[in-house]
Each structure stands twice: as C-alpha cells, then as structure tokens.
Coordinates of C-alpha atoms and ligand atoms in Angstrom, one line a residue:
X1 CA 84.0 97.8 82.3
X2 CA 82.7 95.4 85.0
X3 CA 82.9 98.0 87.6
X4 CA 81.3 101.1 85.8
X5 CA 78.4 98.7 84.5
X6 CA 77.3 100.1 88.1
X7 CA 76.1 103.4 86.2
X8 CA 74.0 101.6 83.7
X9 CA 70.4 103.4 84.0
X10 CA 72.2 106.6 85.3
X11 CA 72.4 109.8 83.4
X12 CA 75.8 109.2 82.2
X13 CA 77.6 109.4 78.6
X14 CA 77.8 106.5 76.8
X15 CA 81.4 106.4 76.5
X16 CA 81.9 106.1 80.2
X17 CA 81.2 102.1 79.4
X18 CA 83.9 102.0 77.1
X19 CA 86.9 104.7 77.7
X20 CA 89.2 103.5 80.0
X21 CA 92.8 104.6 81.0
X22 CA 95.7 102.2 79.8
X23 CA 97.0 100.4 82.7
X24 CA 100.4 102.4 81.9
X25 CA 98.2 105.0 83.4
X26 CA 98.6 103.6 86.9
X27 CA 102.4 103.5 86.4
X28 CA 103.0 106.9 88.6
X29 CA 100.8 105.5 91.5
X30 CA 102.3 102.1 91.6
X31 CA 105.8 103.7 91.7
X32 CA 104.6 106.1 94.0
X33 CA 103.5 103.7 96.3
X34 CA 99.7 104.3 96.6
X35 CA 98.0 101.9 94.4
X36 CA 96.2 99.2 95.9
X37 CA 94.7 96.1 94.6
X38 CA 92.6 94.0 96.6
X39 CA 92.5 90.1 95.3
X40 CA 89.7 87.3 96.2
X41 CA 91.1 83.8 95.4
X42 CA 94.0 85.3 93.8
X43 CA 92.2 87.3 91.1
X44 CA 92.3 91.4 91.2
X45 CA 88.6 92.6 91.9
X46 CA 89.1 95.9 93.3
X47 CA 92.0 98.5 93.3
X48 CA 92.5 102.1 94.6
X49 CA 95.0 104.4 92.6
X50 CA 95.7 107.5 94.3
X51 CA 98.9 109.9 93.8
X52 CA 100.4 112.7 96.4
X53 CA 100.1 116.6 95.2
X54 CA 102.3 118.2 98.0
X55 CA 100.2 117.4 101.4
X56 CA 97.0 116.1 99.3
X57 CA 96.1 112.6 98.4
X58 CA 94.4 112.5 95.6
X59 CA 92.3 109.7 94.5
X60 CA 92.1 109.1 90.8
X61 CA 90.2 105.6 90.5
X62 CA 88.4 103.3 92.8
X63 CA 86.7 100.5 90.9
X64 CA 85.6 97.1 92.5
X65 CA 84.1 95.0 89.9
X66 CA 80.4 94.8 89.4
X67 CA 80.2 91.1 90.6
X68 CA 81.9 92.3 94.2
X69 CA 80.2 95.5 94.8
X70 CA 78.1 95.9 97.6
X71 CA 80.2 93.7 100.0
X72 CA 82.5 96.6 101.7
X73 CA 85.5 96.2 99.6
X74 CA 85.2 99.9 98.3
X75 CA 85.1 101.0 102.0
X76 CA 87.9 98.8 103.6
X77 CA 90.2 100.1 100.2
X78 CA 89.0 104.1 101.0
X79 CA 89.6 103.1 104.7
X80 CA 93.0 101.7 103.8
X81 CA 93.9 105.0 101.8
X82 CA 92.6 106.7 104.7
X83 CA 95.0 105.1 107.3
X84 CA 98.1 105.7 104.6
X85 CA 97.2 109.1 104.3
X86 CA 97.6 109.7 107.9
X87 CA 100.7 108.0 108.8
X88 CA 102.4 109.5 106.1
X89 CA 101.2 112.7 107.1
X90 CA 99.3 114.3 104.6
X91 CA 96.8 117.3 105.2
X92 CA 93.9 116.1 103.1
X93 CA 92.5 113.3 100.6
X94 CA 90.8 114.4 97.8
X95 CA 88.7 113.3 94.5
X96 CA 85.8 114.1 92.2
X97 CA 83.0 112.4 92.2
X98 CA 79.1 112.6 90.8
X99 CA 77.4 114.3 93.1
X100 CA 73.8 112.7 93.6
X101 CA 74.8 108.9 92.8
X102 CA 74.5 106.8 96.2
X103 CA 77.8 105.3 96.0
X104 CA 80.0 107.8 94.7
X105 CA 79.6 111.7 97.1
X106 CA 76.8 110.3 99.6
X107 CA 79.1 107.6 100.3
X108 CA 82.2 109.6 100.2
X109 CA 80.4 111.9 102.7
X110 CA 80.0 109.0 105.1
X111 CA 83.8 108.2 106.0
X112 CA 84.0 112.2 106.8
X113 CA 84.6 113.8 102.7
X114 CA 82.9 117.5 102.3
X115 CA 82.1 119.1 98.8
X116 CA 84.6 121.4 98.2
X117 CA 84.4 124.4 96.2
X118 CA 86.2 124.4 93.0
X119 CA 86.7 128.2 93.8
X120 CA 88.9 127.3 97.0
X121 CA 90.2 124.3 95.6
X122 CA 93.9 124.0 93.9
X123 CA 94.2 124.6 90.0
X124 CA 94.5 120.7 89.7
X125 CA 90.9 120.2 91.3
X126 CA 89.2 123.0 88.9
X127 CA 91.1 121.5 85.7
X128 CA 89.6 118.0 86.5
X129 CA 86.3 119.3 86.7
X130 CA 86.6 120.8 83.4
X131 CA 88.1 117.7 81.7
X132 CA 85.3 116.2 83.1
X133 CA 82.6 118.4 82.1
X134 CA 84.7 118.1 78.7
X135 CA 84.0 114.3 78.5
X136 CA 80.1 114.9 79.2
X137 CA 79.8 113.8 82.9
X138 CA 77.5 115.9 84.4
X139 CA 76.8 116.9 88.2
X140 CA 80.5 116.4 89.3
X141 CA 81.9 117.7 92.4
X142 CA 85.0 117.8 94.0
X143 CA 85.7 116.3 97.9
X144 CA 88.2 116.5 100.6
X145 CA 88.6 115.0 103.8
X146 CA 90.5 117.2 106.2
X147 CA 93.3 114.9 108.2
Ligands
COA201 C1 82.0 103.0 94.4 C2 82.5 101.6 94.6 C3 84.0 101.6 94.5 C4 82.2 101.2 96.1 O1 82.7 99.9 96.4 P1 81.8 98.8 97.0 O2 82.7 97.7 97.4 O3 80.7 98.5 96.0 O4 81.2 99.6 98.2 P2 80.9 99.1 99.7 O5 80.2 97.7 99.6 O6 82.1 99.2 100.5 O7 79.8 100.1 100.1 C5 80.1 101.4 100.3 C6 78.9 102.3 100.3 O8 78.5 102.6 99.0 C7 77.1 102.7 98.9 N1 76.7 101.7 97.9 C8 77.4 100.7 97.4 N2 76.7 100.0 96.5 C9 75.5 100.7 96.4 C10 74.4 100.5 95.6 N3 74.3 99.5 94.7 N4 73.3 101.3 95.8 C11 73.4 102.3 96.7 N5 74.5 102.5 97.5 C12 75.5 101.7 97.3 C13 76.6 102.5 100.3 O9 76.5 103.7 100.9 C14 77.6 101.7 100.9 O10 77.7 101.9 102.3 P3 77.0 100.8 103.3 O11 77.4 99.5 102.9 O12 77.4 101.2 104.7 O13 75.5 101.0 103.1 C15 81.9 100.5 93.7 O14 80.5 100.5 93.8 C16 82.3 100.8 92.2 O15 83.3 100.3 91.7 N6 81.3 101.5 91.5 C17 81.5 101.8 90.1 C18 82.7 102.8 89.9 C19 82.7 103.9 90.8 O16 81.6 104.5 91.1 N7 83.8 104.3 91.3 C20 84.0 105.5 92.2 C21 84.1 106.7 91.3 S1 84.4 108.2 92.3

C-alpha cells in the first residue's frame, strides 16, 4: 500500500490501492533465488521479486515504500537484478510497466530497458498485458534489456 500510494493523482484504477498479491505469491522467487529485500535499521523497505523464463529475467514487483522512495533504493535493487542477471547468464530482463509515469518506463529506459513490442515478445509478455488491461491499468508496455 505504502509504495503504490506513489500513483495517487495518476490515472490509475482504484483498486491498484488495495489489491495486492499474498506474500505466498513471492514463494517461487524466494525459492528460486531472485527475490530481494533491501532492510534500513532492520525493517524491509524495498524488495525486488523477479523469476527466470528460460534465458529471461523477468521482473514481477519492485516496490520501495512511499516513505524511502526517491533516495536510489529502486535503482541499486534494479542494478542488483542487473548484475545477477548477468553472471548467471541470462539473455535479457524483462517487465511491464506504465508507459508515461516518470518512475516506472522513463526510468526503466535509463539503466538501458527498450519498449518491446508485444507482437515480438513471448506468449507470457502478451498475456500480462492482457491481464493487465483486464484489471483497468491503462497505457502499459512491456520492456527488455538485452544482456
Ligand atoms: C519505482 C520505484 C521502485 C523506484 O524506486 P525509488 O527508490 O523511488 O527510485 P530511485 O530513488 O532509485 O530513483 C530512480 C528513478 O526513478 C525516477 N523517480 C523516482 N521517484 C520519482 C518521482 N517522485 N518523480 C519522478 N521521477 C521519480 C527518477 O528517474 C529516478 O532517477 P534519478 O534519481 O536518477 O533521477 C518506487 O518509486 C516505487 O516503489 N514506486 C511505486 C511502485 C512502482 O511504481 N513500482 C514499479 C512498478 S513497474
């Protein structure tokens, strides 16, 4: 909740303030050893959940709470999953994201992420998109970062 209050004023649906995944949800990514959780005197205030689809990365959730935004935690944890990524040999990260809000694809776009086109992207990319566009979110897109 803390960390999506971020979109309050944006064109968003109303239950993006209060539907959010079960931490059972996170189970496969903590088992699969890409979920990170950064702590500032020892409480969790940020985490990165991400799971492997053959040679992609795919990032599911990054959420830094409201009260710790702004202070480079999202881009050390992206960074992080960045530096994993390539020592474990991946081809590619990849998420969706909105497209026009400053820190979800502009800021993607500055650590190196391109839009990519549902029509080139694997079946997984297109049916998040739609689930998405299911649940109301509008202007979504889809990046990669080539490795
Ligand atoms: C997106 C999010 C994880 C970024 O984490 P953060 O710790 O706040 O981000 P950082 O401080 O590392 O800043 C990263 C960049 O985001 C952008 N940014 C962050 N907060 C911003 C704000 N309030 N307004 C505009 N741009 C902002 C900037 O481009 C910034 O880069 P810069 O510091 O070089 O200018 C965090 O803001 C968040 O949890 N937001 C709500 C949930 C969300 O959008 N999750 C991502 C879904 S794809």
């Amino acid at each position: 909740m803390s960390a999506a209050s971020a979109f309050q004023g944006q064109d968003v649906p109303a239950s993006l303030f209060s539907d959010f995944a079960p931490p059972e949800a996170y189970r496969p990514h903590l088992l699969g050893g890409t979920l990170w959780v950064v702590d500032v005197a020892g409480r969790p205030c940020a985490f990165l959940a991400a799971l492997a689809h053959d040679e992609r990365l795919h990032i599911d959730e990054l959420d830094v709470l409201r009260e710790h935004q702004g202070h480079g935690i999202g881009r050390r944890l992206l960074a992080h999953a960045i530096d994993h990524a390539r020592a474990r040999g991946f081809a590619r990260l990849s998420l969706t994201t909105f497209r026009a809000i400053p820190w979800n694809a502009p800021f993607y776009a500055s650590l190196g992420f391109i839009e990519w086109d549902p029509n080139d992207a694997p079946d997984s990319i297109r049916k998040a998109l739609a689930k998405e566009a299911a649940f109301g979110l509008k202007d979504r897109c889809a990046m990669r970062l080539e490795l």
